[in-house]
Coordinates of C-alpha atoms and ligand atoms in Angstrom, one line a residue:
M1 CA -0.1 0.0 0.1
R2 CA 1.2 3.4 -1.0
E3 CA 0.9 6.3 1.7
V4 CA -1.9 8.7 0.7
A5 CA -2.2 12.7 1.7
V6 CA -4.5 14.8 1.4
I7 CA -3.9 18.0 -0.9
G8 CA -6.8 20.0 -1.2
I9 CA -10.2 21.1 0.6
G10 CA -13.4 22.7 -0.2
L11 CA -16.6 23.4 1.9
T12 CA -19.8 25.3 1.1
K13 CA -22.1 26.8 3.9
F14 CA -24.0 24.2 5.6
G15 CA -27.6 25.6 6.1
E16 CA -30.8 26.0 4.8
L17 CA -29.7 27.1 1.4
W18 CA -33.0 27.9 -0.8
E19 CA -31.5 29.9 -3.4
R20 CA -28.5 27.0 -4.4
S21 CA -29.1 24.0 -6.1
F22 CA -27.8 20.4 -5.6
R23 CA -25.3 21.2 -8.8
D24 CA -24.2 24.7 -7.5
L25 CA -23.1 23.3 -4.1
V26 CA -21.2 20.3 -5.5
A27 CA -19.4 22.7 -8.0
E28 CA -18.6 25.4 -5.4
A29 CA -17.2 22.6 -3.2
G30 CA -15.4 20.9 -5.7
A31 CA -13.9 24.0 -7.4
K32 CA -12.6 25.0 -4.1
A33 CA -10.8 21.8 -3.4
I34 CA -9.3 22.0 -6.8
I35 CA -8.1 25.4 -6.3
D36 CA -6.9 24.5 -3.0
S37 CA -4.7 21.3 -4.3
G38 CA -2.9 23.0 -7.0
V39 CA -3.9 20.4 -9.5
S40 CA -5.8 21.1 -12.6
G41 CA -8.4 18.8 -13.9
K42 CA -6.4 16.7 -16.1
D43 CA -4.3 15.7 -13.1
I44 CA -7.3 14.0 -11.6
D45 CA -7.9 10.4 -12.5
A46 CA -11.1 9.5 -10.6
M47 CA -14.0 10.6 -8.8
Y48 CA -16.1 9.4 -5.6
V49 CA -19.3 10.9 -4.7
G50 CA -20.7 10.5 -1.2
S51 CA -24.5 11.2 -1.3
M52 CA -27.3 8.9 0.9
S53 CA -30.5 9.9 -0.8
S54 CA -30.4 12.2 -3.6
G55 CA -32.9 10.5 -5.2
R56 CA -35.7 11.3 -2.7
F57 CA -34.4 14.9 -1.4
V58 CA -33.9 16.4 -4.9
G59 CA -35.5 13.6 -7.4
Q60 CA -32.0 13.3 -9.0
E61 CA -30.0 9.8 -8.9
H62 CA -27.0 8.8 -11.2
V63 CA -25.0 11.7 -9.2
G64 CA -21.7 10.1 -9.8
A65 CA -22.1 11.6 -13.4
L66 CA -24.0 14.5 -12.5
V67 CA -21.0 15.7 -10.1
A68 CA -18.3 14.9 -12.6
D69 CA -20.4 16.9 -15.1
A70 CA -21.2 20.1 -12.9
S71 CA -17.5 20.2 -11.8
G72 CA -16.4 20.2 -15.8
F73 CA -15.1 16.8 -16.2
S74 CA -17.5 15.3 -18.6
H75 CA -15.2 16.1 -21.5
I76 CA -12.3 14.3 -20.0
H77 CA -14.4 11.6 -19.1
I78 CA -13.3 11.0 -16.1
P79 CA -14.7 7.6 -13.9
S80 CA -17.2 9.2 -11.2
T81 CA -18.7 6.6 -8.8
R82 CA -21.3 7.4 -6.3
V83 CA -20.8 5.7 -2.7
E84 CA -23.6 5.0 -0.6
G85 CA -23.8 4.1 3.4
A86 CA -26.5 6.5 4.9
C87 CA -24.8 9.1 6.6
A88 CA -21.9 7.2 6.3
S89 CA -21.6 7.9 2.7
G90 CA -19.2 10.7 2.8
G91 CA -16.4 8.9 5.1
L92 CA -17.1 6.0 2.9
A93 CA -16.3 7.5 -0.2
I94 CA -13.2 9.0 1.3
R95 CA -12.1 5.3 2.1
Q96 CA -12.8 4.7 -1.6
G97 CA -10.5 7.3 -2.7
Y98 CA -7.8 6.7 -0.2
L99 CA -7.9 2.3 -1.1
S100 CA -7.8 3.4 -5.0
V101 CA -4.4 5.6 -4.4
A102 CA -3.0 3.2 -1.6
S103 CA -3.5 0.3 -4.0
G104 CA -1.5 2.3 -6.9
A105 CA -4.9 2.2 -9.4
N106 CA -5.0 6.1 -9.3
D107 CA -2.6 8.7 -8.3
V108 CA -5.0 11.9 -7.8
V109 CA -8.7 11.6 -6.7
I110 CA -11.3 13.9 -6.0
I111 CA -14.0 13.0 -3.3
G112 CA -17.3 15.0 -3.1
G113 CA -20.0 14.9 0.0
I114 CA -23.5 16.5 -1.0
E115 CA -27.0 16.3 0.5
K116 CA -29.8 19.1 -0.1
M117 CA -32.3 17.8 2.7
N118 CA -34.4 21.2 2.9
D119 CA -36.2 21.0 -0.4
V120 CA -38.5 18.7 0.8
G121 CA -40.8 19.3 4.1
G122 CA -39.9 18.0 7.5
G123 CA -42.2 14.7 7.6
F124 CA -40.7 13.4 4.0
A125 CA -37.0 14.4 5.2
T126 CA -37.7 12.3 8.2
D127 CA -39.0 9.5 6.7
T128 CA -36.1 9.6 3.9
L129 CA -33.8 9.5 6.8
A130 CA -35.4 6.9 8.3
T131 CA -35.0 4.4 5.2
A132 CA -31.1 3.9 6.7
A133 CA -33.1 2.4 9.9
D134 CA -34.4 -1.5 9.2
Q135 CA -37.9 -1.1 7.2
E136 CA -39.2 -4.3 8.8
W137 CA -38.5 -4.1 12.0
E138 CA -37.9 -0.4 12.8
A139 CA -39.2 2.1 10.4
F140 CA -43.0 0.2 9.7
F141 CA -43.1 0.5 13.3
G142 CA -42.9 4.0 13.4
A143 CA -39.3 4.5 14.7
T144 CA -37.3 7.7 13.3
F145 CA -33.3 8.5 14.0
P146 CA -34.4 10.8 17.0
G147 CA -36.6 7.7 18.6
L148 CA -33.9 5.2 18.0
Y149 CA -31.2 7.6 19.2
A150 CA -33.6 8.5 22.3
M151 CA -33.8 4.7 23.5
I152 CA -29.7 4.6 23.1
A153 CA -29.8 7.6 25.5
T154 CA -32.4 6.0 27.9
R155 CA -30.2 3.0 28.5
H156 CA -26.8 4.9 28.7
M157 CA -28.8 6.8 31.5
H158 CA -30.2 4.1 33.1
Q159 CA -26.9 1.6 32.8
Y160 CA -24.3 4.6 33.5
K161 CA -26.2 7.4 35.4
T162 CA -25.5 9.8 32.5
T163 CA -27.9 12.8 32.7
K164 CA -29.8 15.0 31.0
K165 CA -27.7 17.7 31.6
H166 CA -24.6 15.9 30.2
L167 CA -26.4 15.7 27.0
A168 CA -26.5 19.0 27.0
Q169 CA -23.6 20.1 27.6
V170 CA -22.7 18.3 24.2
A171 CA -25.0 20.8 22.6
V172 CA -23.6 24.0 24.7
K173 CA -19.9 22.8 23.5
N174 CA -20.6 22.2 19.9
H175 CA -23.0 25.5 19.2
Y176 CA -19.7 27.3 21.0
N177 CA -17.3 25.8 18.5
G178 CA -20.0 26.5 16.0
A179 CA -20.3 29.9 16.6
R180 CA -16.3 30.1 15.6
N181 CA -17.1 28.1 12.4
P182 CA -17.8 30.6 9.1
H183 CA -19.5 27.9 7.1
A184 CA -21.4 26.3 10.3
Q185 CA -25.5 26.2 10.2
Y186 CA -25.6 27.5 13.6
R187 CA -23.0 30.2 14.3
R188 CA -24.8 31.1 17.9
E189 CA -23.6 29.8 21.5
I190 CA -26.7 28.4 23.7
T191 CA -27.1 28.2 27.8
L192 CA -27.2 25.2 29.6
E193 CA -30.9 26.0 30.4
Q194 CA -31.5 27.0 26.7
A195 CA -30.4 22.9 25.8
M196 CA -32.5 21.8 29.1
N197 CA -35.6 23.5 28.2
A198 CA -35.9 22.9 24.7
T199 CA -38.8 21.2 23.2
T200 CA -39.0 17.8 23.7
V201 CA -38.1 15.7 20.2
A202 CA -38.0 12.0 21.6
E203 CA -38.1 11.8 25.4
P204 CA -35.1 12.6 26.3
L205 CA -33.8 13.8 23.7
G206 CA -34.9 18.0 23.0
L207 CA -34.4 20.1 20.0
M208 CA -30.8 21.0 21.2
D209 CA -29.8 17.5 21.2
C210 CA -30.5 16.8 17.7
S211 CA -28.6 17.6 14.3
P212 CA -30.5 19.8 12.4
V213 CA -32.1 19.1 8.5
S214 CA -28.9 20.4 6.1
D215 CA -28.0 21.5 2.6
G216 CA -24.3 21.5 1.7
A217 CA -21.2 20.1 0.4
A218 CA -17.7 18.9 0.8
A219 CA -14.7 18.1 -1.5
V220 CA -11.6 16.9 -0.9
V221 CA -8.4 15.9 -3.2
L222 CA -6.1 12.7 -2.3
C223 CA -2.8 12.2 -3.9
S224 CA -0.1 9.6 -3.5
L225 CA 2.1 11.1 -0.8
D226 CA 5.1 10.9 -3.3
K227 CA 3.5 13.4 -5.6
A228 CA 1.9 15.4 -3.0
K229 CA 4.4 17.9 -2.3
K230 CA 4.6 18.4 -6.0
F231 CA 1.0 20.3 -5.8
A232 CA 0.6 21.4 -2.3
E233 CA 2.7 22.8 0.0
K234 CA 1.3 21.6 3.2
P235 CA -0.1 17.9 2.6
V236 CA -1.6 15.8 5.6
K237 CA -0.8 12.2 5.6
I238 CA -3.8 9.8 6.2
I239 CA -2.3 7.1 8.4
G240 CA -5.1 5.0 9.4
S241 CA -8.5 3.9 7.4
G242 CA -10.9 1.6 9.4
Q243 CA -14.6 0.8 8.4
A244 CA -16.6 -1.9 10.2
S245 CA -20.4 -3.0 10.1
D246 CA -23.3 -4.0 12.6
T247 CA -26.7 -5.4 12.4
L248 CA -29.1 -2.6 10.8
A249 CA -31.9 -3.2 13.6
L250 CA -30.9 -1.4 16.9
H251 CA -32.5 -4.1 19.0
A252 CA -30.2 -7.0 17.8
R253 CA -27.2 -5.4 19.1
R254 CA -25.4 -7.2 22.0
D255 CA -25.4 -3.7 23.8
I256 CA -27.1 -0.5 22.4
T257 CA -25.3 1.9 24.3
T258 CA -22.0 0.8 22.4
L259 CA -21.6 0.9 18.8
D260 CA -19.4 -2.4 18.2
A261 CA -19.1 -0.8 14.5
T262 CA -17.5 1.8 16.0
V263 CA -15.4 -0.1 18.4
F264 CA -14.0 -2.2 15.3
A265 CA -13.5 0.8 12.7
G266 CA -11.4 2.7 15.4
K267 CA -9.5 -0.3 16.2
R268 CA -8.6 -1.0 12.6
A269 CA -7.7 2.4 11.9
Y270 CA -5.5 3.0 15.3
K271 CA -3.1 -0.4 14.1
Q272 CA -2.9 0.7 10.9
A273 CA -1.6 4.3 12.2
N274 CA 0.3 2.3 15.3
K275 CA -1.7 4.7 17.2
K276 CA -3.6 4.9 20.5
P277 CA -6.3 6.8 21.8
K278 CA -3.9 8.7 24.0
D279 CA -2.1 10.0 20.9
I280 CA -4.7 11.8 19.0
D281 CA -4.9 15.4 19.6
F282 CA -8.4 16.2 18.8
A283 CA -11.4 14.3 17.0
E284 CA -14.5 15.1 14.6
V285 CA -17.4 12.4 16.0
H286 CA -20.5 11.9 14.5
D287 CA -22.8 13.5 16.9
C288 CA -26.1 13.3 14.8
F289 CA -27.8 13.5 18.5
T290 CA -25.5 14.8 22.1
I291 CA -25.7 11.1 23.1
A292 CA -24.4 9.7 19.9
E293 CA -21.0 11.7 20.7
I294 CA -21.0 10.5 24.2
C295 CA -21.0 6.8 23.2
A296 CA -18.2 7.9 20.5
I297 CA -15.7 8.9 22.5
E298 CA -16.5 6.1 24.9
D299 CA -16.3 3.4 22.1
L300 CA -13.3 5.2 20.3
G301 CA -11.6 4.7 23.8
F302 CA -10.9 8.5 24.9
V303 CA -12.6 7.3 27.9
K304 CA -13.9 4.3 30.1
K305 CA -17.5 2.8 28.7
G306 CA -19.6 4.8 30.8
E307 CA -17.9 7.8 31.4
G308 CA -18.4 9.7 28.6
G309 CA -21.3 12.0 29.9
F310 CA -18.7 12.9 33.0
A311 CA -15.8 14.0 30.8
V312 CA -18.0 16.1 29.0
E313 CA -18.6 17.7 32.2
K314 CA -15.4 18.0 33.3
K315 CA -14.4 19.7 30.3
I316 CA -11.9 17.4 28.9
T317 CA -13.9 17.5 25.1
T318 CA -13.8 21.2 25.1
L319 CA -11.5 23.4 22.6
D320 CA -8.8 23.8 25.2
G321 CA -9.5 20.2 26.7
E322 CA -7.5 17.1 27.0
I323 CA -9.0 15.7 23.5
P324 CA -11.2 18.5 21.8
V325 CA -14.1 16.9 20.1
N326 CA -16.0 18.6 16.9
T327 CA -13.8 22.1 17.2
S328 CA -16.0 22.2 13.7
G329 CA -19.4 22.4 15.6
G330 CA -19.8 18.8 14.9
L331 CA -23.2 17.6 13.1
K332 CA -24.9 19.4 15.9
A333 CA -24.2 23.0 15.1
K334 CA -21.9 23.0 11.8
G335 CA -24.9 21.0 10.4
H336 CA -25.8 17.4 9.2
P337 CA -26.4 17.4 4.9
V338 CA -25.9 13.8 5.5
G339 CA -23.7 12.7 2.4
A340 CA -21.4 15.7 2.7
T341 CA -20.8 15.0 6.5
G342 CA -17.7 12.4 6.4
V343 CA -16.3 14.5 3.7
A344 CA -16.8 17.4 6.0
Q345 CA -15.0 16.1 8.7
I346 CA -12.0 15.5 6.8
V347 CA -11.9 19.3 5.8
E348 CA -12.1 20.1 9.2
A349 CA -9.2 17.8 10.2
T350 CA -7.0 18.8 7.7
M351 CA -7.4 22.8 8.4
Q352 CA -6.8 22.3 11.8
L353 CA -3.6 19.8 11.1
R354 CA -2.2 22.7 8.5
G355 CA -3.0 25.2 11.4
E356 CA -6.0 27.4 9.5
A357 CA -8.6 26.7 12.0
E358 CA -8.3 30.5 13.3
K359 CA -10.9 30.9 16.3
R360 CA -11.4 27.1 16.8
Q361 CA -7.4 26.0 16.2
V362 CA -6.6 23.3 18.4
K363 CA -2.9 24.1 19.3
D364 CA 0.1 21.8 18.6
A365 CA -2.4 19.8 16.8
R366 CA -0.5 16.9 15.1
V367 CA -3.0 14.0 15.0
G368 CA -6.6 14.1 14.1
L369 CA -9.5 11.6 14.1
T370 CA -12.7 11.4 12.1
H371 CA -15.9 9.1 12.8
N372 CA -18.4 8.9 10.6
V373 CA -21.7 6.8 11.2
G374 CA -24.2 5.2 9.2
G375 CA -27.7 4.9 10.6
S376 CA -27.6 4.0 14.4
G377 CA -24.2 2.4 13.8
A378 CA -24.7 -0.2 11.1
T379 CA -21.7 1.3 9.5
C380 CA -19.0 3.3 10.5
V381 CA -15.7 4.9 9.2
V382 CA -12.7 5.9 11.2
H383 CA -9.9 7.9 9.4
I384 CA -6.4 9.0 11.4
L385 CA -4.6 12.3 10.0
E386 CA -1.5 13.5 10.8
A387 CA 0.4 16.7 9.9
I388 CA 3.7 16.4 8.1
Ligands
COA401 N1 -30.9 22.8 16.7 C1 -31.2 23.9 16.9 N2 -31.9 24.7 16.2 C2 -32.9 23.7 15.3 C3 -32.8 22.9 14.9 C4 -31.6 21.6 15.7 N3 -31.3 20.5 15.5 N4 -33.6 22.5 14.2 C5 -34.2 23.5 13.5 N5 -34.1 24.2 14.5 C6 -34.3 25.5 15.0 C7 -34.6 26.0 13.4 O1 -33.5 27.3 13.1 C8 -36.0 27.3 13.8 O2 -35.6 28.7 14.3 P1 -35.9 29.9 14.5 O3 -37.3 29.8 14.3 O4 -35.3 30.6 15.0 O5 -35.7 29.8 12.6 C9 -36.3 26.5 14.6 O6 -35.8 25.7 15.5 C10 -37.6 25.5 13.8 O7 -37.1 24.8 13.0 P2 -38.0 23.9 12.0 O8 -37.3 23.7 10.9 O9 -39.3 23.9 12.1 O10 -37.8 22.5 13.2 P3 -38.3 21.0 12.9 O11 -39.0 21.0 14.0 O12 -39.1 20.8 11.5 O13 -36.8 20.2 13.0 C11 -36.2 18.6 14.3 C12 -36.2 20.2 14.4 C13 -35.0 18.2 15.6 C14 -37.0 17.7 14.1 C15 -35.2 18.4 12.8 O14 -33.9 19.2 13.0 C16 -34.6 16.7 12.8 O15 -35.0 16.1 12.3 N6 -33.3 16.8 13.3 C17 -32.6 15.0 13.2 C18 -32.2 14.7 11.7 C19 -31.7 13.6 12.1 O16 -32.2 12.3 12.2 N7 -30.6 12.9 10.9 C20 -30.2 11.9 10.7 C21 -29.3 11.4 12.1 S1 -28.8 9.9 12.2

């Protein structure tokens, strides 16, 4: 396997982007990434696109070809492949691009992640997201993702004495970070009281425990490390890439408070990178709901099982804490255009490792981890990146 580096990143603003089309968004992110990387179109060997449900959200399938076309690559007939794994679609697309460069099949690839979720009504968006749950055993009986994660939260609270206040503290932290990210959907801080008193969505989760419905796109250019310096001043190495799967339905898991796909994807990425959780300087984790961040920091080994809520209370995961988590604002405040999320996590990690994260910069950041989950944990992708 060859070593692989991130040489270019691009991101649109996340939010309710009524005036922008699906095509506009992905073209903007792609153009930014290409300009940032220093490559030209003819240098790019292949494209991978993460999108969860463009067919339901904007009525458009066949988005591999559409994104190549919107990016101006149709005339050079670039191979472009869509990758789908629910909310982990972006992370999976990154991994496919990474593997194609590591294997020697390609030298330079571009990966896009895109979702435009606000062009449909809220109910339809919720039903669309629920297609990533088990249709026979979950969605058919009315379970939605807020409902499924509420079950995880209830069990975690019962088993480990995690409180609603712990959940709210995750939201307060991520809104604080999001307020410092110009691309974030919610650039406003919230108080603990606001988080705790917000309207209930699925007990015990309130509005501030949920990621929003978002539009947005992200793009990343990857290159073999030996050629990276030819294009980019500050390439960032991908030193570990792990993926794992689990049962689609939550009830079939051995323990619903542990996402085994996270545990296994994490172990695989740590092993390849030859790193341990204590070597990670910061992490972007999949906080689709506040409880998901608490489970993630446990399952990735940053804290012991059951201590996630207490770790957040002790401010271990704040910007100046021992292991800053979701410096971008996370899915909670930056927004969660599902297919774009995994790619946007790599964008944030790269900014941190290049020292470009401005008001949310982690001091002396050398090694960062990204964690992208599909559904309630049936798919997980973990990447570990290192500054050169
Ligand atoms: N966090 C903070 N504020 C939010 C929010 C969120 N998650 N979602 C909506 N808001 C705000 C809106 O900005 C709006 O504020 P305004 O009145 O000041 O403009 C207000 O709340 C009402 O927004 P609206 O769009 O009507 O909310 P909604 O009730 O339709 O949707 C949720 C709220 C929580 C149901 C929706 O965001 C949701 O479904 N989130 C989960 C998405 C999901 O499941 N993703 C996949 C995860 S696996």
